[in-house]
Short mmCIF file of C-alpha atoms and ligand atoms in Angstrom, two decimals:
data_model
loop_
_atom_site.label_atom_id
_atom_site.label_comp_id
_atom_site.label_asym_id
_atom_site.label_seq_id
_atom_site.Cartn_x
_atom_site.Cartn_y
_atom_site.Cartn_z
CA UNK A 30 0.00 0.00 0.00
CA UNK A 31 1.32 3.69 -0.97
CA UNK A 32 2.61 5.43 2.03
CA UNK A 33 0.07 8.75 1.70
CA UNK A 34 2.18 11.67 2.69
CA UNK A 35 -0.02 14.63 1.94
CA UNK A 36 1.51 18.14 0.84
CA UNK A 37 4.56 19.69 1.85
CA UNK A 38 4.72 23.73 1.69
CA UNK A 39 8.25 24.79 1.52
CA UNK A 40 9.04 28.91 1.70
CA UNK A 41 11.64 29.99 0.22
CA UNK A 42 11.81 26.97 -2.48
CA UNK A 43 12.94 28.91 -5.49
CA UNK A 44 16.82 28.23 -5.10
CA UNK A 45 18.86 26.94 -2.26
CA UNK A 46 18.23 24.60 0.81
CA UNK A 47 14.73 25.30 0.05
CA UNK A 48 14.84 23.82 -3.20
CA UNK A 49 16.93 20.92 -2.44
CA UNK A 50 14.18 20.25 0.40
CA UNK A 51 11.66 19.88 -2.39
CA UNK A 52 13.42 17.78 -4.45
CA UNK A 53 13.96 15.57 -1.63
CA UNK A 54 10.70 15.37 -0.12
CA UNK A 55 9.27 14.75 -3.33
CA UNK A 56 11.67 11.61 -3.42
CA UNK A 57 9.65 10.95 -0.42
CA UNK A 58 6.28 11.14 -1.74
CA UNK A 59 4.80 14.31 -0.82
CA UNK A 60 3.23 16.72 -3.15
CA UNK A 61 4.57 20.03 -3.04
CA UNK A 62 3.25 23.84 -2.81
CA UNK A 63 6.35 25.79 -3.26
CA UNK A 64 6.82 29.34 -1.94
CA UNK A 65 8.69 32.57 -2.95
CA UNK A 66 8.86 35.85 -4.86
CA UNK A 67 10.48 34.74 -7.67
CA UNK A 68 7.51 32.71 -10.32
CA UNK A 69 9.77 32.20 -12.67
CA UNK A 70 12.45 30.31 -10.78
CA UNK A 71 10.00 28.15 -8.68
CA UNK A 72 8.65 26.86 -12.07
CA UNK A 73 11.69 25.92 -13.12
CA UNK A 74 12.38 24.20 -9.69
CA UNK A 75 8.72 22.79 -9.51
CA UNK A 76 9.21 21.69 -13.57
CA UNK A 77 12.53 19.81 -12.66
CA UNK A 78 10.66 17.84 -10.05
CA UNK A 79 7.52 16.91 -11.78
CA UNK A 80 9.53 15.79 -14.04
CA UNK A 81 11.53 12.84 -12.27
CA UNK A 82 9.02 11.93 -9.71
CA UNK A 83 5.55 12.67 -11.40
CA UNK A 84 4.48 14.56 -8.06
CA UNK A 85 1.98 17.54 -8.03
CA UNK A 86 3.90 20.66 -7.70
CA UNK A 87 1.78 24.17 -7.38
CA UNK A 88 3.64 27.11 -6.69
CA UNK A 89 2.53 30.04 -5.23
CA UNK A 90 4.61 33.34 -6.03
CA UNK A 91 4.41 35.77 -2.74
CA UNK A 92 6.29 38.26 -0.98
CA UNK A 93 6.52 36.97 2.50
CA UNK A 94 7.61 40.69 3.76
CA UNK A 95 4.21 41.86 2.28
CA UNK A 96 1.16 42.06 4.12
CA UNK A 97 -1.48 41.17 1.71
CA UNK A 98 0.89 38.24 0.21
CA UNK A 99 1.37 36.66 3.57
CA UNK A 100 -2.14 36.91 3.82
CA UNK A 101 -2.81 34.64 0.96
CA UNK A 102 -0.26 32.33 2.03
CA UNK A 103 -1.51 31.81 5.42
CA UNK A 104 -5.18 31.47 3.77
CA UNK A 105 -3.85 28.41 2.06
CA UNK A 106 -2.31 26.85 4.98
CA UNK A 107 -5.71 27.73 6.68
CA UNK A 108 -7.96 26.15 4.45
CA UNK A 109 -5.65 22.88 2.53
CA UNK A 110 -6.62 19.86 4.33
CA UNK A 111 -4.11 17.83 2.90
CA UNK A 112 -1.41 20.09 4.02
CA UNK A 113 1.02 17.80 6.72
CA UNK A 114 4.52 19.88 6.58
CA UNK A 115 4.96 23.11 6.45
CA UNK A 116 8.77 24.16 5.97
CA UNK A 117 9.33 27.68 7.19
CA UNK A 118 12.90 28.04 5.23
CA UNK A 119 12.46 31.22 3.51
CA UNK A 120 14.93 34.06 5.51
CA UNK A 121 17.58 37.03 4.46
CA UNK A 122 20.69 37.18 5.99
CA UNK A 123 23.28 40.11 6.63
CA UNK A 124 27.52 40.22 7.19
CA UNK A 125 27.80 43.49 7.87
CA UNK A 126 28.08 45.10 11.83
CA UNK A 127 24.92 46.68 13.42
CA UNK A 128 26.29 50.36 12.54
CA UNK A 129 27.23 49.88 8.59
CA UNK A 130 23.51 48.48 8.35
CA UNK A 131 20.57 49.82 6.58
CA UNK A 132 17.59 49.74 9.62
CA UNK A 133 15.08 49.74 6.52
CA UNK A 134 17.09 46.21 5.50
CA UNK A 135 17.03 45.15 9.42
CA UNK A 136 13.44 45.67 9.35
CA UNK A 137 12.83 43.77 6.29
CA UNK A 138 14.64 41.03 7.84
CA UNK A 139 12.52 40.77 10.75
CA UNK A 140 9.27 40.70 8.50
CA UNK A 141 10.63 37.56 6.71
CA UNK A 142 12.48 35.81 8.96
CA UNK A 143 10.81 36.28 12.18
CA UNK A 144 6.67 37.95 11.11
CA UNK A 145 6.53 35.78 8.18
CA UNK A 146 7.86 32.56 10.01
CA UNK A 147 5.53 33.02 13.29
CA UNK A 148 2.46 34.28 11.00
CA UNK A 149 2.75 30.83 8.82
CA UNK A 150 2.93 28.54 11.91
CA UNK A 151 -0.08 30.31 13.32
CA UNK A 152 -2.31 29.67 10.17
CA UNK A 153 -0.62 26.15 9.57
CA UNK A 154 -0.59 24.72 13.81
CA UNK A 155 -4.36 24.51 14.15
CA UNK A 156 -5.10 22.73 11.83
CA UNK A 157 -2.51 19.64 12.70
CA UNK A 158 -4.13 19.72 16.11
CA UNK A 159 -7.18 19.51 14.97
CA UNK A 160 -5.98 16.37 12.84
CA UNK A 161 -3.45 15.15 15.48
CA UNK A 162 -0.97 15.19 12.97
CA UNK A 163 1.44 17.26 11.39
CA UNK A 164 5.28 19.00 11.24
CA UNK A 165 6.73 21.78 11.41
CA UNK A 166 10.07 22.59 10.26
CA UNK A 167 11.66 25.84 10.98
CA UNK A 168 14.86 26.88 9.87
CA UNK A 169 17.12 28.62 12.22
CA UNK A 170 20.87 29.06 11.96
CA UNK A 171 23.61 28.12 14.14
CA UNK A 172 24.02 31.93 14.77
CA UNK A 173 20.81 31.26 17.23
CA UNK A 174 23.57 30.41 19.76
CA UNK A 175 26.74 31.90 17.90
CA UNK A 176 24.96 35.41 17.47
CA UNK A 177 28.38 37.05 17.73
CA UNK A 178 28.62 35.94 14.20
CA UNK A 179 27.60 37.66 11.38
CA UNK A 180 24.86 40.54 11.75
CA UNK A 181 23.30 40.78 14.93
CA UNK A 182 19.46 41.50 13.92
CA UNK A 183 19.89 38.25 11.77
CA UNK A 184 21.24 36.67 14.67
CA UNK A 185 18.53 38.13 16.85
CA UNK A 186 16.23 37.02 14.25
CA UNK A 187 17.21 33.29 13.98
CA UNK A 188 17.32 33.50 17.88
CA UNK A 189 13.70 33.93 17.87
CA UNK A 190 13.31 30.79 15.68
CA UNK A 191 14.93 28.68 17.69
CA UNK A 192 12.82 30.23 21.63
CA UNK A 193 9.67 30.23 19.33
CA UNK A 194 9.99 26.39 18.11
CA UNK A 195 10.84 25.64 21.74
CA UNK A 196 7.88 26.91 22.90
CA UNK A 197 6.71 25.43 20.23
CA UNK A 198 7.45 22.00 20.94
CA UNK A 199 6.56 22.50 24.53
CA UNK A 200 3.02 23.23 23.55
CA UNK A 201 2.51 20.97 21.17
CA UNK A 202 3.65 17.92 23.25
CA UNK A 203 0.30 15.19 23.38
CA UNK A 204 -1.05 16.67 20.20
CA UNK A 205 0.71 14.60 17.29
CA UNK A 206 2.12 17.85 16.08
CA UNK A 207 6.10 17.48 15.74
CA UNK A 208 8.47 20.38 15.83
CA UNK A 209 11.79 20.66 14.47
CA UNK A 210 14.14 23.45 14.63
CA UNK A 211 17.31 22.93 12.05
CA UNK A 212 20.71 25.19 12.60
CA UNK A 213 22.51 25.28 9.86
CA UNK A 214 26.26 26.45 9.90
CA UNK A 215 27.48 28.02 6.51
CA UNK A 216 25.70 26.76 3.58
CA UNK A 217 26.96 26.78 -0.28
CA UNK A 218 23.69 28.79 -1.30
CA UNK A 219 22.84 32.48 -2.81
CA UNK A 220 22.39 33.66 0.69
CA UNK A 221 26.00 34.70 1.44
CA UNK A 222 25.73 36.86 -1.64
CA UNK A 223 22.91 38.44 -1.38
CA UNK A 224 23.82 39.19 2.41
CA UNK A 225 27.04 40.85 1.19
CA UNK A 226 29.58 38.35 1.64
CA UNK A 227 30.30 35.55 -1.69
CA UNK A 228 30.81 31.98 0.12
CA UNK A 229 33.70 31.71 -2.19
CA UNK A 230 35.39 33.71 0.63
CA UNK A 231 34.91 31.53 3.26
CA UNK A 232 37.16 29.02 4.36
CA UNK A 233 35.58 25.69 2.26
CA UNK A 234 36.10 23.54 5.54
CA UNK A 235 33.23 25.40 7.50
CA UNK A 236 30.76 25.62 4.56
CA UNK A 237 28.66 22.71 3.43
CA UNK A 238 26.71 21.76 0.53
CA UNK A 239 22.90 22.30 0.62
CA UNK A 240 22.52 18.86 -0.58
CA UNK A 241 24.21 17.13 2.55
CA UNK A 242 22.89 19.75 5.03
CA UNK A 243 19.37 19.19 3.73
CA UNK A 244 19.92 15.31 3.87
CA UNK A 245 21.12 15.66 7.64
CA UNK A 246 18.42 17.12 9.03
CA UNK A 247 15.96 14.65 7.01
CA UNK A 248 17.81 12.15 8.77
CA UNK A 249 17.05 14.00 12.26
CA UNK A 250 13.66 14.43 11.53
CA UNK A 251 13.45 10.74 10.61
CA UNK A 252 14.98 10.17 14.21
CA UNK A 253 11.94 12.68 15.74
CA UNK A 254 15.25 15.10 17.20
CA UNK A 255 14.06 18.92 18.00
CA UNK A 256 16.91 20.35 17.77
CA UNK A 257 19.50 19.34 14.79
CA UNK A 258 22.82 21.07 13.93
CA UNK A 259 23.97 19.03 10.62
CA UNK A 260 27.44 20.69 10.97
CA UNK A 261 28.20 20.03 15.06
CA UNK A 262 30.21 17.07 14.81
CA UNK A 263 30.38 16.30 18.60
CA UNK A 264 26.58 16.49 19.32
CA UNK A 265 27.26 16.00 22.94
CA UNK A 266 28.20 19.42 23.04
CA UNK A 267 24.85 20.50 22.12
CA UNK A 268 23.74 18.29 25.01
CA UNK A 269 25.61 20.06 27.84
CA UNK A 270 24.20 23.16 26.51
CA UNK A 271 20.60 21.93 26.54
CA UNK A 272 21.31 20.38 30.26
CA UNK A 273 22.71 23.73 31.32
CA UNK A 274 19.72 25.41 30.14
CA UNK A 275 17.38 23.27 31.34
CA UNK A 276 19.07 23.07 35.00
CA UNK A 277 17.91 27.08 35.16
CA UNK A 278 14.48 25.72 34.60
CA UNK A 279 12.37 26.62 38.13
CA UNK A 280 14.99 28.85 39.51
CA UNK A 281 14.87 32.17 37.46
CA UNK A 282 12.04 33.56 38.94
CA UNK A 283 11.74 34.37 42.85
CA UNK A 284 10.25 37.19 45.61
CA UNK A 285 13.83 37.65 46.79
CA UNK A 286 16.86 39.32 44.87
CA UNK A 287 19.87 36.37 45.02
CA UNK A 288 22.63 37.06 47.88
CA UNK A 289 25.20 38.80 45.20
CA UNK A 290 22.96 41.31 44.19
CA UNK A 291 22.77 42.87 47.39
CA UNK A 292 24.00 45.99 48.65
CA UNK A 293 27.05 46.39 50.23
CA UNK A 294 26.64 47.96 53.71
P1 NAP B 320 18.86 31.48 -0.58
O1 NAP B 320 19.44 30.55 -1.60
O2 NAP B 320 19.12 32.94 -0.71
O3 NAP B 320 17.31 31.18 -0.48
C1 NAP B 320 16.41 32.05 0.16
C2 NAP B 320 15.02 31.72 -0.33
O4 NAP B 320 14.10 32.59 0.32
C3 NAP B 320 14.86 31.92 -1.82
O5 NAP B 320 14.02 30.92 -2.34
C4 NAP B 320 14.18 33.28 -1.92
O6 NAP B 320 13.42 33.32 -3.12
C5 NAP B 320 13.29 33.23 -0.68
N1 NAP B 320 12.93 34.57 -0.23
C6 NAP B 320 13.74 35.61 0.04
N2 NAP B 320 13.03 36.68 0.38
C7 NAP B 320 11.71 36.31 0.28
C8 NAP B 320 10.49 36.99 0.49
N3 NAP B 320 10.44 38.28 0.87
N4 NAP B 320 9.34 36.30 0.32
C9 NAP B 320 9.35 35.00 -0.07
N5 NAP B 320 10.49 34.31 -0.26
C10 NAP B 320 11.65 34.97 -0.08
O7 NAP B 320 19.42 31.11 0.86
P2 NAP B 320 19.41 29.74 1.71
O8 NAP B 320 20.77 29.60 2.26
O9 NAP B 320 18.82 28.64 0.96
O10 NAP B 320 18.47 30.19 2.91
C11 NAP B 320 17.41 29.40 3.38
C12 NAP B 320 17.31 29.54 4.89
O11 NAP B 320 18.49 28.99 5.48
C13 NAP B 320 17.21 30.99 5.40
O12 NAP B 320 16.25 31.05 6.42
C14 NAP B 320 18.61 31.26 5.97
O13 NAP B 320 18.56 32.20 7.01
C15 NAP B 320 18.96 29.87 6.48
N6 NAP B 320 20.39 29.65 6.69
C16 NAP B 320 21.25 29.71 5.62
C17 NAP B 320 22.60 29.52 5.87
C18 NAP B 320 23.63 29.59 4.78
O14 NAP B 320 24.84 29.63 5.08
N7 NAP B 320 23.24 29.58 3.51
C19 NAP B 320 23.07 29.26 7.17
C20 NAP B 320 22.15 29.21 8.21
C21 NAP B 320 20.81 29.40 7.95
P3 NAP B 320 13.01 34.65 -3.92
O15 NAP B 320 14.20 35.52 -4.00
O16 NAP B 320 12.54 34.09 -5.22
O17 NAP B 320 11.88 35.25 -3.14
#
């Protein structure tokens, strides 16, 4: 019997990790709704597709960072019952420092990578309650922990990916619904470009191919892991982290200021 996957929605599918997630997930069996600005290039990607597996492939051109385009993307998600993934992927990045950046380009940023993301979770989450099923990949970056690195709104930014899909997952535990939160490290895509920086400048030992960072976190989902950094070889690292965090848990709130924060006499 045919394993029936339902539809994948994947933002941000016109080039990049996005686009190697829809060829992949077509491998898989799902139909695909694919999701950016650019018509032209999605057809081309959803073409390519339909072509080797024989999947149904709809596009829907939108501007994520626009109001009324959002709103007819999260009207889909809304009202699609055979939607059972939704892969928030589409984001901007930036390389330059806080003061060399345009605020206008900051803001548009947020809109996409943080609005956008949280406005197509809403329209998508209850729905997959309702059904008891359903995922939800975001994509983060491994500047969510590292934002030191690159621009710090986009670090900010990705930040908020990863709180929001842990409150998320929190949430959602009991209902069927599965989160997953991906950090990528540097990734052989258009992004570093368009943020200001080729990746032909970066060292080729920290950047990987979309193809094998796209096929390790497939293999996390497969494994049902929350949180999955393709590029962290020692995962136990990760780990402490998490344990660190999670040791703060029921102490950070309290009637009382601690000892050290009191006044010397
Ligand atoms: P990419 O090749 O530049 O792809 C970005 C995608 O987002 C494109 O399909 C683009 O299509 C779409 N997009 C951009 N602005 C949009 C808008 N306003 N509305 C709708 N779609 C929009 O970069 P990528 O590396 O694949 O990035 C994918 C995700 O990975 C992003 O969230 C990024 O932050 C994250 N990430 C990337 C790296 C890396 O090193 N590459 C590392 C960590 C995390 P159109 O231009 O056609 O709209």
């Amino acid at each position: 019997m045919t394993d029936i996957k339902g539809t994948a929605v994947i933002t941000g599918a016109s080039s990049g990790i996005g686009a190697v997630y829809a060829d992949r997930l077509a491998a898989r069996g799902y139909d695909l709704v694919l999701v950016a600005r650019s018509a032209d290039k999605l057809e081309q990607v959803a073409d390519r597709i339909r072509a080797r597996t024989g999947r149904q492939v709809d596009i829907l051109a939108a501007d994520l960072g626009n109001a009324v385009d959002l709103a007819s993307v999260e009207d889909f998600l809304k009202t699609t019952p055979d939607v059972t993934l939704l892969v928030n992927n589409a984001g901007l990045g930036g390389a330059l420092p806080l003061v060399e950046s345009d605020i206008e380009q900051m803001t548009a940023m947020i809109a996409l990578n943080v609005t956008a993301l949280t406005r197509l979770t809403y329209a998508a989450v209850p729905e997959f309650i309702a059904r008891g099923t359903g995922t939800i990949v975001n994509i983060a970056s491994i500047v969510a922990i590292n934002p030191e690195t690159l621009n710090g709104v986009y670090g900010g930014s990705k930040a908020f990916v990863l709180a929001f899909s842990q409150n998320l997952k929190h949430e959602l535990e009991g209902t069927g619904v599965h989160v997953q939160v991906v950090l990528p490290g540097a990734t052989a895509t258009d992004f570093w470009a368009i943020a200001g920086k080729p990746v032909e400048l970066l060292p080729s030992a920290i950047v990987m191919s979309g193809e094998d960072l796209v096929d390790a976190s497939l293999v996390g989902l497969d494994r049902g892991e929350f949180v999955t950094i393709p590029s962290l070889q020692d995962g136990r690292l990760y780990d402490a982290y998490e344990t660190a965090r999670q040791a703060m848990a029921g102490k950070l709130s309290g009637s009382v200021p601690a000892t050290r924060y009191r006044a010397a006499s």
